[in-house]
C-alpha cells in the first residue's frame, strides 16, 4: 500500500513588520469611489477589532515572490534530508507570480515553479515544474495533487511551495489592504510502502469549487480611488459575501470529509484553518462544533484546538497554512504541539470560490523510510 507522508517543512517570514501606524496617512475610499469621512484611527481600530490583525509582514525591496518561495523550499528540503535531485515535481501555489517593480504587473513567464527549480539549482530534467493557481486554497490543492501523483506511482518525492507578495498588489485606498501580507511556506511530500492495515499520512481530502455566481467574490480591479493610476492589478474583495459563504459552506464540507473518513471531530487534535480573518475563522469553527452538538464553548477552547497566527502575520494567502504547520512542528507555537499519532485537519477557502481540506495523521512510530530521510520526530 502506498501512502503520502510529509518528510520536511519550511517557511519564510519577511523581517519588515508593518503595524497600524503604517496606514494612518492613507486615504480610504468606499466601494463607489467616495472618500470615507471617518478618521483613519477609527477605521483602523475597527478593522483590527474584527480581524485581530495587529501586524503583518512585507518583503523588502528587490525580493520577489519566487525568491521567498525558494527560501522556504530550501528549508523544507533541508528538513527532509532528501536530495534535491530526487524531487520529481515542484508544485508552486501562488496567485500573482512575481510582481514587476515598475509596472506592478504580474509576471508568470517563466513560471514561478520553474524559477524556484532554477533558484534551487535542481539539475534533474525529469523534475517537472507545475504552477497551482487556485486562490488561497492553492497549497492544500497542491498537496492533494501531489498525493494523487505519489499514490499513482508517478512520483516518489514532491516539493509543494506556497508564496505571495500581496503587499505589492493591494490598493492603498482600500481598507481590505490591511488584511494582506507576504510570506512563503513549503513541504516535501513523499511516498512510502506500508502494510495494508497501517493508515497515516494523507488519509482523506476533499475540494469544492463554486465557480458560477460566486466566482467574483474575490477578484482584481482598479483602485477605489479613481485618481490612483499606479496599478490596475489590485485585490478586490467582497468581504461580506465571502464571510457568509464561508460560514455556510466550510463547516459542512469539513464534516462531510470527516464522515467519509469514518472519523469524528473528537479524533482531531488540531484544526489548521487558512488565516484569513480571525472573526471568520472563529465563526467557522463554532459552526463546525455545533454540527457535532458541542455548545457553550469558550474562546480558550477554540484557541487550544485552532492555533492562530493572523494577529502577527496577517493573511499571506496560500502561505498561511504551511507556515503555521511548520511553526508548530518546529516547536515555535508554544503551547501548541503535534505529537506522534496525532490527526490534524487542514482547510482553506479562497478565490473562485474554492474550499478544500486534508486530514493528515502523523506516524506513531518511526519506520525505515523516516529514519533514513528525516531529522525530526513525526
PDB file of N, CA, C and O in Angstrom, residues 280-356:
ATOM      1  N   UNK A 280     -13.875  35.439  11.225  1.00  0.00           N
ATOM      2  CA  UNK A 280     -14.421  34.417  10.331  1.00  0.00           C
ATOM      3  C   UNK A 280     -13.959  33.019  10.738  1.00  0.00           C
ATOM      4  O   UNK A 280     -14.742  32.069  10.742  1.00  0.00           O
ATOM      5  N   UNK A 281     -12.690  32.885  11.101  1.00  0.00           N
ATOM      6  CA  UNK A 281     -12.174  31.581  11.496  1.00  0.00           C
ATOM      7  C   UNK A 281     -12.857  31.070  12.763  1.00  0.00           C
ATOM      8  O   UNK A 281     -13.206  29.889  12.871  1.00  0.00           O
ATOM      9  N   UNK A 282     -13.054  31.964  13.753  1.00  0.00           N
ATOM     10  CA  UNK A 282     -13.755  31.552  14.973  1.00  0.00           C
ATOM     11  C   UNK A 282     -15.182  31.100  14.634  1.00  0.00           C
ATOM     12  O   UNK A 282     -15.672  30.103  15.162  1.00  0.00           O
ATOM     13  N   UNK A 283     -15.833  31.859  13.751  1.00  0.00           N
ATOM     14  CA  UNK A 283     -17.221  31.535  13.392  1.00  0.00           C
ATOM     15  C   UNK A 283     -17.313  30.204  12.654  1.00  0.00           C
ATOM     16  O   UNK A 283     -18.240  29.413  12.879  1.00  0.00           O
ATOM     17  N   UNK A 284     -16.340  29.923  11.774  1.00  0.00           N
ATOM     18  CA  UNK A 284     -16.319  28.643  11.049  1.00  0.00           C
ATOM     19  C   UNK A 284     -16.187  27.494  12.037  1.00  0.00           C
ATOM     20  O   UNK A 284     -16.915  26.493  11.956  1.00  0.00           O
ATOM     21  N   UNK A 285     -15.254  27.628  12.979  1.00  0.00           N
ATOM     22  CA  UNK A 285     -15.041  26.556  13.949  1.00  0.00           C
ATOM     23  C   UNK A 285     -16.271  26.354  14.836  1.00  0.00           C
ATOM     24  O   UNK A 285     -16.653  25.214  15.120  1.00  0.00           O
ATOM     25  N   UNK A 286     -16.895  27.447  15.265  1.00  0.00           N
ATOM     26  CA  UNK A 286     -18.099  27.327  16.094  1.00  0.00           C
ATOM     27  C   UNK A 286     -19.213  26.610  15.342  1.00  0.00           C
ATOM     28  O   UNK A 286     -19.921  25.761  15.913  1.00  0.00           O
ATOM     29  N   UNK A 287     -19.379  26.928  14.052  1.00  0.00           N
ATOM     30  CA  UNK A 287     -20.395  26.245  13.242  1.00  0.00           C
ATOM     31  C   UNK A 287     -20.075  24.758  13.113  1.00  0.00           C
ATOM     32  O   UNK A 287     -20.972  23.912  13.170  1.00  0.00           O
ATOM     33  N   UNK A 288     -18.794  24.444  12.925  1.00  0.00           N
ATOM     34  CA  UNK A 288     -18.388  23.044  12.811  1.00  0.00           C
ATOM     35  C   UNK A 288     -18.670  22.304  14.113  1.00  0.00           C
ATOM     36  O   UNK A 288     -19.187  21.175  14.110  1.00  0.00           O
ATOM     37  N   UNK A 289     -18.339  22.923  15.237  1.00  0.00           N
ATOM     38  CA  UNK A 289     -18.571  22.291  16.534  1.00  0.00           C
ATOM     39  C   UNK A 289     -20.057  22.078  16.793  1.00  0.00           C
ATOM     40  O   UNK A 289     -20.461  21.064  17.371  1.00  0.00           O
ATOM     41  N   UNK A 290     -20.892  23.003  16.337  1.00  0.00           N
ATOM     42  CA  UNK A 290     -22.337  22.855  16.520  1.00  0.00           C
ATOM     43  C   UNK A 290     -22.884  21.676  15.725  1.00  0.00           C
ATOM     44  O   UNK A 290     -23.871  21.047  16.128  1.00  0.00           O
ATOM     45  N   UNK A 291     -22.255  21.380  14.593  1.00  0.00           N
ATOM     46  CA  UNK A 291     -22.680  20.218  13.815  1.00  0.00           C
ATOM     47  C   UNK A 291     -22.472  18.921  14.587  1.00  0.00           C
ATOM     48  O   UNK A 291     -23.086  17.902  14.289  1.00  0.00           O
ATOM     49  N   UNK A 292     -21.582  18.982  15.584  1.00  0.00           N
ATOM     50  CA  UNK A 292     -21.339  17.821  16.448  1.00  0.00           C
ATOM     51  C   UNK A 292     -21.983  18.007  17.828  1.00  0.00           C
ATOM     52  O   UNK A 292     -21.650  17.302  18.779  1.00  0.00           O
ATOM     53  N   UNK A 293     -22.892  19.002  17.908  1.00  0.00           N
ATOM     54  CA  UNK A 293     -23.653  19.253  19.143  1.00  0.00           C
ATOM     55  C   UNK A 293     -22.786  19.714  20.310  1.00  0.00           C
ATOM     56  O   UNK A 293     -23.134  19.504  21.470  1.00  0.00           O
ATOM     57  N   UNK A 294     -21.631  20.325  19.992  1.00  0.00           N
ATOM     58  CA  UNK A 294     -20.855  20.976  21.035  1.00  0.00           C
ATOM     59  C   UNK A 294     -21.422  22.377  21.230  1.00  0.00           C
ATOM     60  O   UNK A 294     -21.559  23.134  20.276  1.00  0.00           O
ATOM     61  N   UNK A 295     -21.760  22.727  22.455  1.00  0.00           N
ATOM     62  CA  UNK A 295     -22.342  24.046  22.722  1.00  0.00           C
ATOM     63  C   UNK A 295     -21.626  24.706  23.901  1.00  0.00           C
ATOM     64  O   UNK A 295     -20.884  24.073  24.648  1.00  0.00           O
ATOM     65  N   UNK A 296     -21.883  25.999  24.070  1.00  0.00           N
ATOM     66  CA  UNK A 296     -21.339  26.783  25.190  1.00  0.00           C
ATOM     67  C   UNK A 296     -19.817  26.674  25.287  1.00  0.00           C
ATOM     68  O   UNK A 296     -19.254  26.442  26.355  1.00  0.00           O
ATOM     69  N   UNK A 297     -19.166  26.841  24.143  1.00  0.00           N
ATOM     70  CA  UNK A 297     -17.705  26.731  24.123  1.00  0.00           C
ATOM     71  C   UNK A 297     -17.050  28.089  24.350  1.00  0.00           C
ATOM     72  O   UNK A 297     -17.477  29.092  23.803  1.00  0.00           O
ATOM     73  N   UNK A 298     -16.017  28.101  25.158  1.00  0.00           N
ATOM     74  CA  UNK A 298     -15.291  29.323  25.441  1.00  0.00           C
ATOM     75  C   UNK A 298     -14.193  29.536  24.409  1.00  0.00           C
ATOM     76  O   UNK A 298     -13.727  28.596  23.761  1.00  0.00           O
ATOM     77  N   UNK A 299     -13.768  30.786  24.271  1.00  0.00           N
ATOM     78  CA  UNK A 299     -12.730  31.132  23.298  1.00  0.00           C
ATOM     79  C   UNK A 299     -11.429  30.398  23.592  1.00  0.00           C
ATOM     80  O   UNK A 299     -10.688  30.043  22.676  1.00  0.00           O
ATOM     81  N   UNK A 300     -11.145  30.120  24.880  1.00  0.00           N
ATOM     82  CA  UNK A 300      -9.927  29.390  25.243  1.00  0.00           C
ATOM     83  C   UNK A 300      -9.884  28.024  24.573  1.00  0.00           C
ATOM     84  O   UNK A 300      -8.824  27.566  24.133  1.00  0.00           O
ATOM     85  N   UNK A 301     -11.048  27.373  24.504  1.00  0.00           N
ATOM     86  CA  UNK A 301     -11.107  26.056  23.863  1.00  0.00           C
ATOM     87  C   UNK A 301     -10.856  26.186  22.363  1.00  0.00           C
ATOM     88  O   UNK A 301     -10.148  25.363  21.769  1.00  0.00           O
ATOM     89  N   UNK A 302     -11.426  27.217  21.748  1.00  0.00           N
ATOM     90  CA  UNK A 302     -11.239  27.427  20.310  1.00  0.00           C
ATOM     91  C   UNK A 302      -9.760  27.623  19.989  1.00  0.00           C
ATOM     92  O   UNK A 302      -9.249  27.078  19.012  1.00  0.00           O
ATOM     93  N   UNK A 303      -9.075  28.400  20.822  1.00  0.00           N
ATOM     94  CA  UNK A 303      -7.657  28.672  20.584  1.00  0.00           C
ATOM     95  C   UNK A 303      -6.793  27.446  20.854  1.00  0.00           C
ATOM     96  O   UNK A 303      -5.708  27.304  20.289  1.00  0.00           O
ATOM     97  N   UNK A 304      -7.269  26.549  21.719  1.00  0.00           N
ATOM     98  CA  UNK A 304      -6.499  25.341  22.038  1.00  0.00           C
ATOM     99  C   UNK A 304      -6.482  24.382  20.854  1.00  0.00           C
ATOM    100  O   UNK A 304      -5.446  23.797  20.532  1.00  0.00           O
ATOM    101  N   UNK A 305      -7.610  24.237  20.187  1.00  0.00           N
ATOM    102  CA  UNK A 305      -7.682  23.297  19.065  1.00  0.00           C
ATOM    103  C   UNK A 305      -7.307  23.970  17.746  1.00  0.00           C
ATOM    104  O   UNK A 305      -6.854  23.313  16.818  1.00  0.00           O
ATOM    105  N   UNK A 306      -7.472  25.306  17.653  1.00  0.00           N
ATOM    106  CA  UNK A 306      -7.223  26.025  16.407  1.00  0.00           C
ATOM    107  C   UNK A 306      -6.174  27.116  16.629  1.00  0.00           C
ATOM    108  O   UNK A 306      -6.497  28.246  16.994  1.00  0.00           O
ATOM    109  N   UNK A 307      -4.886  26.812  16.444  1.00  0.00           N
ATOM    110  CA  UNK A 307      -3.836  27.828  16.610  1.00  0.00           C
ATOM    111  C   UNK A 307      -3.988  28.948  15.587  1.00  0.00           C
ATOM    112  O   UNK A 307      -4.459  28.721  14.470  1.00  0.00           O
ATOM    113  N   UNK A 308      -3.579  30.148  15.981  1.00  0.00           N
ATOM    114  CA  UNK A 308      -3.739  31.319  15.121  1.00  0.00           C
ATOM    115  C   UNK A 308      -2.418  32.077  14.969  1.00  0.00           C
ATOM    116  O   UNK A 308      -1.647  32.208  15.924  1.00  0.00           O
ATOM    117  N   UNK A 309      -2.184  32.574  13.761  1.00  0.00           N
ATOM    118  CA  UNK A 309      -1.015  33.428  13.512  1.00  0.00           C
ATOM    119  C   UNK A 309      -1.406  34.760  12.893  1.00  0.00           C
ATOM    120  O   UNK A 309      -0.548  35.635  12.737  1.00  0.00           O
ATOM    121  N   UNK A 310      -2.678  34.920  12.533  1.00  0.00           N
ATOM    122  CA  UNK A 310      -3.077  36.103  11.774  1.00  0.00           C
ATOM    123  C   UNK A 310      -2.830  37.397  12.544  1.00  0.00           C
ATOM    124  O   UNK A 310      -2.561  38.442  11.953  1.00  0.00           O
ATOM    125  N   UNK A 311      -2.859  37.329  13.865  1.00  0.00           N
ATOM    126  CA  UNK A 311      -2.667  38.537  14.663  1.00  0.00           C
ATOM    127  C   UNK A 311      -1.310  39.183  14.399  1.00  0.00           C
ATOM    128  O   UNK A 311      -1.200  40.407  14.383  1.00  0.00           O
ATOM    129  N   UNK A 312      -0.286  38.369  14.188  1.00  0.00           N
ATOM    130  CA  UNK A 312       1.071  38.881  13.991  1.00  0.00           C
ATOM    131  C   UNK A 312       1.563  38.822  12.547  1.00  0.00           C
ATOM    132  O   UNK A 312       2.460  39.572  12.168  1.00  0.00           O
ATOM    133  N   UNK A 313       0.977  37.941  11.740  1.00  0.00           N
ATOM    134  CA  UNK A 313       1.497  37.745  10.386  1.00  0.00           C
ATOM    135  C   UNK A 313       0.530  38.187   9.286  1.00  0.00           C
ATOM    136  O   UNK A 313       0.914  38.253   8.119  1.00  0.00           O
ATOM    137  N   UNK A 314      -0.735  38.475   9.622  1.00  0.00           N
ATOM    138  CA  UNK A 314      -1.708  38.838   8.607  1.00  0.00           C
ATOM    139  C   UNK A 314      -2.066  37.669   7.717  1.00  0.00           C
ATOM    140  O   UNK A 314      -1.778  36.519   8.015  1.00  0.00           O
ATOM    141  N   UNK A 315      -2.708  37.987   6.596  1.00  0.00           N
ATOM    142  CA  UNK A 315      -3.167  36.971   5.643  1.00  0.00           C
ATOM    143  C   UNK A 315      -2.216  36.930   4.456  1.00  0.00           C
ATOM    144  O   UNK A 315      -2.247  37.787   3.588  1.00  0.00           O
ATOM    145  N   UNK A 316      -1.368  35.906   4.414  1.00  0.00           N
ATOM    146  CA  UNK A 316      -0.410  35.745   3.305  1.00  0.00           C
ATOM    147  C   UNK A 316      -0.918  34.735   2.284  1.00  0.00           C
ATOM    148  O   UNK A 316      -0.125  34.081   1.598  1.00  0.00           O
ATOM    149  N   UNK A 317      -2.237  34.592   2.196  1.00  0.00           N
ATOM    150  CA  UNK A 317      -2.879  33.757   1.173  1.00  0.00           C
ATOM    151  C   UNK A 317      -2.435  32.302   1.280  1.00  0.00           C
ATOM    152  O   UNK A 317      -2.560  31.693   2.327  1.00  0.00           O
ATOM    153  N   UNK A 318      -1.877  31.749   0.209  1.00  0.00           N
ATOM    154  CA  UNK A 318      -1.502  30.333   0.157  1.00  0.00           C
ATOM    155  C   UNK A 318      -0.492  29.932   1.223  1.00  0.00           C
ATOM    156  O   UNK A 318      -0.355  28.748   1.543  1.00  0.00           O
ATOM    157  N   UNK A 319       0.220  30.903   1.790  1.00  0.00           N
ATOM    158  CA  UNK A 319       1.319  30.582   2.715  1.00  0.00           C
ATOM    159  C   UNK A 319       0.870  30.386   4.157  1.00  0.00           C
ATOM    160  O   UNK A 319       1.656  29.902   4.980  1.00  0.00           O
ATOM    161  N   UNK A 320      -0.370  30.740   4.503  1.00  0.00           N
ATOM    162  CA  UNK A 320      -0.742  30.742   5.916  1.00  0.00           C
ATOM    163  C   UNK A 320      -0.743  29.339   6.529  1.00  0.00           C
ATOM    164  O   UNK A 320      -0.231  29.139   7.629  1.00  0.00           O
ATOM    165  N   UNK A 321      -1.330  28.359   5.847  1.00  0.00           N
ATOM    166  CA  UNK A 321      -1.442  27.015   6.419  1.00  0.00           C
ATOM    167  C   UNK A 321      -0.077  26.333   6.557  1.00  0.00           C
ATOM    168  O   UNK A 321       0.260  25.849   7.645  1.00  0.00           O
ATOM    169  N   UNK A 322       0.752  26.274   5.507  1.00  0.00           N
ATOM    170  CA  UNK A 322       2.058  25.621   5.683  1.00  0.00           C
ATOM    171  C   UNK A 322       2.989  26.357   6.646  1.00  0.00           C
ATOM    172  O   UNK A 322       3.809  25.724   7.321  1.00  0.00           O
ATOM    173  N   UNK A 323       2.865  27.680   6.729  1.00  0.00           N
ATOM    174  CA  UNK A 323       3.672  28.436   7.697  1.00  0.00           C
ATOM    175  C   UNK A 323       3.291  28.049   9.116  1.00  0.00           C
ATOM    176  O   UNK A 323       4.160  27.771   9.959  1.00  0.00           O
ATOM    177  N   UNK A 324       2.004  28.000   9.379  1.00  0.00           N
ATOM    178  CA  UNK A 324       1.523  27.624  10.714  1.00  0.00           C
ATOM    179  C   UNK A 324       1.908  26.188  11.050  1.00  0.00           C
ATOM    180  O   UNK A 324       2.359  25.895  12.166  1.00  0.00           O
ATOM    181  N   UNK A 325       1.769  25.294  10.087  1.00  0.00           N
ATOM    182  CA  UNK A 325       2.155  23.893  10.300  1.00  0.00           C
ATOM    183  C   UNK A 325       3.634  23.792  10.650  1.00  0.00           C
ATOM    184  O   UNK A 325       4.019  23.084  11.602  1.00  0.00           O
ATOM    185  N   UNK A 326       4.477  24.473   9.898  1.00  0.00           N
ATOM    186  CA  UNK A 326       5.925  24.405  10.143  1.00  0.00           C
ATOM    187  C   UNK A 326       6.285  24.975  11.508  1.00  0.00           C
ATOM    188  O   UNK A 326       7.133  24.426  12.225  1.00  0.00           O
ATOM    189  N   UNK A 327       5.652  26.065  11.895  1.00  0.00           N
ATOM    190  CA  UNK A 327       5.924  26.670  13.200  1.00  0.00           C
ATOM    191  C   UNK A 327       5.594  25.702  14.337  1.00  0.00           C
ATOM    192  O   UNK A 327       6.348  25.583  15.303  1.00  0.00           O
ATOM    193  N   UNK A 328       4.479  24.988  14.218  1.00  0.00           N
ATOM    194  CA  UNK A 328       4.105  24.023  15.254  1.00  0.00           C
ATOM    195  C   UNK A 328       5.097  22.871  15.285  1.00  0.00           C
ATOM    196  O   UNK A 328       5.582  22.473  16.352  1.00  0.00           O
ATOM    197  N   UNK A 329       5.426  22.321  14.111  1.00  0.00           N
ATOM    198  CA  UNK A 329       6.341  21.180  14.048  1.00  0.00           C
ATOM    199  C   UNK A 329       7.731  21.538  14.560  1.00  0.00           C
ATOM    200  O   UNK A 329       8.444  20.676  15.096  1.00  0.00           O
ATOM    201  N   UNK A 330       8.120  22.805  14.402  1.00  0.00           N
ATOM    202  CA  UNK A 330       9.446  23.236  14.851  1.00  0.00           C
ATOM    203  C   UNK A 330       9.437  23.741  16.297  1.00  0.00           C
ATOM    204  O   UNK A 330      10.436  24.265  16.782  1.00  0.00           O
ATOM    205  N   UNK A 331       8.288  23.575  16.989  1.00  0.00           N
ATOM    206  CA  UNK A 331       8.203  23.970  18.391  1.00  0.00           C
ATOM    207  C   UNK A 331       8.183  25.464  18.625  1.00  0.00           C
ATOM    208  O   UNK A 331       8.569  25.934  19.692  1.00  0.00           O
ATOM    209  N   UNK A 332       7.693  26.245  17.637  1.00  0.00           N
ATOM    210  CA  UNK A 332       7.688  27.700  17.749  1.00  0.00           C
ATOM    211  C   UNK A 332       6.296  28.285  17.962  1.00  0.00           C
ATOM    212  O   UNK A 332       6.091  29.496  17.787  1.00  0.00           O
ATOM    213  N   UNK A 333       5.333  27.420  18.348  1.00  0.00           N
ATOM    214  CA  UNK A 333       3.965  27.889  18.591  1.00  0.00           C
ATOM    215  C   UNK A 333       3.492  27.429  19.964  1.00  0.00           C
ATOM    216  O   UNK A 333       2.343  27.018  20.137  1.00  0.00           O
ATOM    217  N   UNK A 334       4.374  27.457  20.949  1.00  0.00           N
ATOM    218  CA  UNK A 334       4.026  27.009  22.300  1.00  0.00           C
ATOM    219  C   UNK A 334       2.762  27.730  22.788  1.00  0.00           C
ATOM    220  O   UNK A 334       2.614  28.929  22.575  1.00  0.00           O
ATOM    221  N   UNK A 335       1.825  26.999  23.435  1.00  0.00           N
ATOM    222  CA  UNK A 335       1.903  25.598  23.877  1.00  0.00           C
ATOM    223  C   UNK A 335       1.424  24.579  22.843  1.00  0.00           C
ATOM    224  O   UNK A 335       1.274  23.407  23.161  1.00  0.00           O
ATOM    225  N   UNK A 336       1.175  25.017  21.599  1.00  0.00           N
ATOM    226  CA  UNK A 336       0.703  24.086  20.582  1.00  0.00           C
ATOM    227  C   UNK A 336       1.811  23.102  20.197  1.00  0.00           C
ATOM    228  O   UNK A 336       2.972  23.485  20.036  1.00  0.00           O
ATOM    229  N   UNK A 337       1.428  21.853  20.037  1.00  0.00           N
ATOM    230  CA  UNK A 337       2.363  20.830  19.579  1.00  0.00           C
ATOM    231  C   UNK A 337       1.596  19.745  18.843  1.00  0.00           C
ATOM    232  O   UNK A 337       0.386  19.591  19.019  1.00  0.00           O
ATOM    233  N   UNK A 338       2.308  19.038  18.001  1.00  0.00           N
ATOM    234  CA  UNK A 338       1.750  17.875  17.302  1.00  0.00           C
ATOM    235  C   UNK A 338       2.561  16.669  17.729  1.00  0.00           C
ATOM    236  O   UNK A 338       3.776  16.635  17.549  1.00  0.00           O
ATOM    237  N   UNK A 339       1.889  15.684  18.290  1.00  0.00           N
ATOM    238  CA  UNK A 339       2.547  14.504  18.830  1.00  0.00           C
ATOM    239  C   UNK A 339       2.463  13.341  17.847  1.00  0.00           C
ATOM    240  O   UNK A 339       1.606  13.330  16.964  1.00  0.00           O
ATOM    241  N   UNK A 340       3.351  12.347  17.980  1.00  0.00           N
ATOM    242  CA  UNK A 340       3.249  11.146  17.151  1.00  0.00           C
ATOM    243  C   UNK A 340       1.861  10.521  17.286  1.00  0.00           C
ATOM    244  O   UNK A 340       1.325  10.401  18.389  1.00  0.00           O
ATOM    245  N   UNK A 341       1.267  10.190  16.151  1.00  0.00           N
ATOM    246  CA  UNK A 341      -0.066   9.591  16.147  1.00  0.00           C
ATOM    247  C   UNK A 341      -1.201  10.592  16.074  1.00  0.00           C
ATOM    248  O   UNK A 341      -2.364  10.205  15.890  1.00  0.00           O
ATOM    249  N   UNK A 342      -0.896  11.902  16.206  1.00  0.00           N
ATOM    250  CA  UNK A 342      -1.945  12.925  16.136  1.00  0.00           C
ATOM    251  C   UNK A 342      -2.538  13.006  14.736  1.00  0.00           C
ATOM    252  O   UNK A 342      -1.840  12.820  13.727  1.00  0.00           O
ATOM    253  N   UNK A 343      -3.819  13.333  14.695  1.00  0.00           N
ATOM    254  CA  UNK A 343      -4.519  13.551  13.432  1.00  0.00           C
ATOM    255  C   UNK A 343      -4.932  15.010  13.377  1.00  0.00           C
ATOM    256  O   UNK A 343      -5.553  15.523  14.317  1.00  0.00           O
ATOM    257  N   UNK A 344      -4.590  15.683  12.294  1.00  0.00           N
ATOM    258  CA  UNK A 344      -4.922  17.100  12.155  1.00  0.00           C
ATOM    259  C   UNK A 344      -5.794  17.322  10.920  1.00  0.00           C
ATOM    260  O   UNK A 344      -5.791  16.515   9.981  1.00  0.00           O
ATOM    261  N   UNK A 345      -6.525  18.411  10.965  1.00  0.00           N
ATOM    262  CA  UNK A 345      -7.368  18.819   9.844  1.00  0.00           C
ATOM    263  C   UNK A 345      -6.850  20.150   9.338  1.00  0.00           C
ATOM    264  O   UNK A 345      -6.741  21.113  10.098  1.00  0.00           O
ATOM    265  N   UNK A 346      -6.486  20.216   8.055  1.00  0.00           N
ATOM    266  CA  UNK A 346      -6.047  21.463   7.431  1.00  0.00           C
ATOM    267  C   UNK A 346      -7.077  21.863   6.389  1.00  0.00           C
ATOM    268  O   UNK A 346      -7.520  21.018   5.595  1.00  0.00           O
ATOM    269  N   UNK A 347      -7.469  23.146   6.384  1.00  0.00           N
ATOM    270  CA  UNK A 347      -8.529  23.570   5.461  1.00  0.00           C
ATOM    271  C   UNK A 347      -8.322  25.015   5.045  1.00  0.00           C
ATOM    272  O   UNK A 347      -7.716  25.813   5.769  1.00  0.00           O
ATOM    273  N   UNK A 348      -8.857  25.355   3.863  1.00  0.00           N
ATOM    274  CA  UNK A 348      -8.711  26.720   3.365  1.00  0.00           C
ATOM    275  C   UNK A 348      -9.878  27.105   2.466  1.00  0.00           C
ATOM    276  O   UNK A 348     -10.585  26.257   1.928  1.00  0.00           O
ATOM    277  N   UNK A 349     -10.040  28.401   2.312  1.00  0.00           N
ATOM    278  CA  UNK A 349     -11.077  29.000   1.469  1.00  0.00           C
ATOM    279  C   UNK A 349     -10.419  30.085   0.642  1.00  0.00           C
ATOM    280  O   UNK A 349      -9.611  30.859   1.165  1.00  0.00           O
ATOM    281  N   UNK A 350     -10.749  30.143  -0.651  1.00  0.00           N
ATOM    282  CA  UNK A 350     -10.097  31.150  -1.472  1.00  0.00           C
ATOM    283  C   UNK A 350     -10.871  31.532  -2.710  1.00  0.00           C
ATOM    284  O   UNK A 350     -11.985  31.048  -2.949  1.00  0.00           O
ATOM    285  N   UNK A 351     -10.270  32.412  -3.494  1.00  0.00           N
ATOM    286  CA  UNK A 351     -10.894  32.947  -4.700  1.00  0.00           C
ATOM    287  C   UNK A 351     -11.398  31.826  -5.580  1.00  0.00           C
ATOM    288  O   UNK A 351     -10.764  30.796  -5.720  1.00  0.00           O
ATOM    289  N   UNK A 352     -12.540  32.037  -6.127  1.00  0.00           N
ATOM    290  CA  UNK A 352     -13.096  31.014  -7.017  1.00  0.00           C
ATOM    291  C   UNK A 352     -14.604  30.910  -7.037  1.00  0.00           C
ATOM    292  O   UNK A 352     -15.196  31.075  -8.062  1.00  0.00           O
ATOM    293  N   UNK A 353     -15.326  30.607  -5.950  1.00  0.00           N
ATOM    294  CA  UNK A 353     -14.818  30.323  -4.619  1.00  0.00           C
ATOM    295  C   UNK A 353     -14.432  28.841  -4.509  1.00  0.00           C
ATOM    296  O   UNK A 353     -15.207  27.973  -4.919  1.00  0.00           O
ATOM    297  N   UNK A 354     -13.280  28.586  -3.924  1.00  0.00           N
ATOM    298  CA  UNK A 354     -12.781  27.229  -3.742  1.00  0.00           C
ATOM    299  C   UNK A 354     -12.596  26.940  -2.259  1.00  0.00           C
ATOM    300  O   UNK A 354     -12.127  27.785  -1.508  1.00  0.00           O
ATOM    301  N   UNK A 355     -12.982  25.733  -1.854  1.00  0.00           N
ATOM    302  CA  UNK A 355     -12.774  25.258  -0.486  1.00  0.00           C
ATOM    303  C   UNK A 355     -12.090  23.906  -0.583  1.00  0.00           C
ATOM    304  O   UNK A 355     -12.430  23.094  -1.454  1.00  0.00           O
ATOM    305  N   UNK A 356     -11.138  23.638   0.288  1.00  0.00           N
ATOM    306  CA  UNK A 356     -10.555  22.294   0.318  1.00  0.00           C
ATOM    307  C   UNK A 356     -10.019  21.975   1.706  1.00  0.00           C
ATOM    308  O   UNK A 356      -9.926  22.843   2.571  1.00  0.00           O
TER     309      UNK A 356
END
